[in-house]
Amino acid sequence: MSSGEGFDFSSLVRSGIDARDYAPGEVIVHEGDAGDCMYVILEGEADVSAKGRVVTQLGPGALFGEMSVINDEPRSATVIAKTQLRLVPITRKRF
């Protein structure tokens, strides 16, 4: 997971990738699941938990899920919308 500072992710939305909205409490990815895309948070906050414990919180500009795309390994954490959340998925093919 990284901050994504220095890159204007809004250009991804303008380039035709559809943003996805999640309600508070909605699970975006589950720890242990296969992953074929990573996500960029455009708006809102998310909790990241591993082995049942919240390990960090993410906000606008943050990336998550990139290690599943890079290493083709299962998700290392569960990510749940803490507030209303707007994300842009970036598929392995696009990455």
Short mmCIF file of C-alpha atoms in Angstrom, two decimals:
data_model
loop_
_atom_site.label_atom_id
_atom_site.label_comp_id
_atom_site.label_asym_id
_atom_site.label_seq_id
_atom_site.Cartn_x
_atom_site.Cartn_y
_atom_site.Cartn_z
CA MET A 1 0.00 0.00 0.00
CA SER A 2 1.36 3.35 -0.90
CA SER A 3 0.37 6.99 -0.76
CA GLY A 4 0.33 7.64 -4.49
CA GLU A 5 1.59 11.17 -3.93
CA GLY A 6 2.77 13.05 -6.99
CA PHE A 7 0.48 11.39 -9.53
CA ASP A 8 -2.86 12.81 -10.67
CA PHE A 9 -5.08 9.74 -10.51
CA SER A 10 -8.07 11.74 -11.71
CA SER A 11 -6.58 11.33 -15.20
CA LEU A 12 -7.43 7.61 -14.95
CA VAL A 13 -11.11 8.46 -14.59
CA ARG A 14 -10.97 10.81 -17.58
CA SER A 15 -9.24 8.10 -19.62
CA GLY A 16 -12.30 5.86 -19.51
CA ILE A 17 -11.81 3.80 -16.38
CA ASP A 18 -15.04 3.80 -14.40
CA ALA A 19 -14.84 4.72 -10.74
CA ARG A 20 -16.65 2.46 -8.28
CA ASP A 21 -18.52 3.58 -5.19
CA TYR A 22 -18.69 1.68 -1.88
CA ALA A 23 -20.87 2.32 1.16
CA PRO A 24 -19.41 2.41 4.69
CA GLY A 25 -18.82 -1.16 5.90
CA GLU A 26 -18.66 -2.64 2.41
CA VAL A 27 -15.73 -5.00 1.78
CA ILE A 28 -13.62 -4.15 -1.27
CA VAL A 29 -11.11 -7.03 -1.08
CA HIS A 30 -10.79 -10.03 1.24
CA GLU A 31 -7.52 -11.26 2.72
CA GLY A 32 -6.48 -14.49 0.99
CA ASP A 33 -8.49 -13.92 -2.21
CA ALA A 34 -6.86 -13.84 -5.63
CA GLY A 35 -6.34 -10.34 -6.98
CA ASP A 36 -6.25 -9.16 -10.57
CA CYS A 37 -6.41 -5.41 -9.95
CA MET A 38 -5.25 -2.70 -7.60
CA TYR A 39 -7.22 0.33 -6.51
CA VAL A 40 -6.69 4.06 -6.12
CA ILE A 41 -8.84 5.92 -3.59
CA LEU A 42 -10.33 9.08 -5.09
CA GLU A 43 -12.61 10.01 -2.18
CA GLY A 44 -13.26 8.68 1.32
CA GLU A 45 -11.42 6.45 3.76
CA ALA A 46 -10.86 2.72 4.16
CA ASP A 47 -9.68 0.43 6.97
CA VAL A 48 -7.07 -2.20 6.17
CA SER A 49 -7.00 -5.30 8.37
CA ALA A 50 -4.78 -8.37 8.45
CA LYS A 51 -5.49 -11.45 10.52
CA GLY A 52 -8.56 -9.70 11.97
CA ARG A 53 -6.77 -6.55 13.21
CA VAL A 54 -6.95 -3.08 11.67
CA VAL A 55 -3.39 -2.23 10.68
CA THR A 56 -3.86 1.10 8.89
CA GLN A 57 -6.30 3.51 7.34
CA LEU A 58 -6.13 4.83 3.80
CA GLY A 59 -7.47 8.02 2.25
CA PRO A 60 -7.57 9.90 -1.06
CA GLY A 61 -4.59 9.21 -3.32
CA ALA A 62 -3.69 5.92 -1.62
CA LEU A 63 -3.11 2.73 -3.59
CA PHE A 64 -3.89 -0.76 -2.37
CA GLY A 65 -3.88 -4.22 -3.86
CA GLU A 66 -0.75 -3.61 -5.93
CA MET A 67 1.19 -6.57 -4.50
CA SER A 68 -1.40 -9.05 -5.78
CA VAL A 69 -0.99 -7.54 -9.25
CA ILE A 70 2.80 -7.43 -9.14
CA ASN A 71 3.47 -10.80 -7.45
CA ASP A 72 0.33 -12.70 -8.49
CA GLU A 73 -0.16 -13.71 -4.84
CA PRO A 74 -3.34 -13.78 -2.71
CA ARG A 75 -4.50 -10.56 -1.07
CA SER A 76 -2.50 -9.90 2.12
CA ALA A 77 -5.26 -7.86 3.79
CA THR A 78 -8.97 -7.09 3.86
CA VAL A 79 -9.99 -3.56 2.91
CA ILE A 80 -13.33 -2.18 4.12
CA ALA A 81 -14.89 1.20 3.35
CA LYS A 82 -14.82 3.31 6.50
CA THR A 83 -16.74 6.18 4.88
CA GLN A 84 -18.45 6.57 1.53
CA LEU A 85 -15.65 5.53 -0.82
CA ARG A 86 -14.90 6.17 -4.50
CA LEU A 87 -12.18 4.01 -6.08
CA VAL A 88 -10.61 3.51 -9.46
CA PRO A 89 -9.65 -0.10 -10.22
CA ILE A 90 -6.47 -0.65 -12.23
CA THR A 91 -6.32 -4.08 -13.81
CA ARG A 92 -3.17 -6.12 -14.31
CA LYS A 93 -3.47 -5.55 -18.06
CA ARG A 94 -3.65 -1.77 -17.64
CA PHE A 95 -0.83 -1.76 -15.06
#
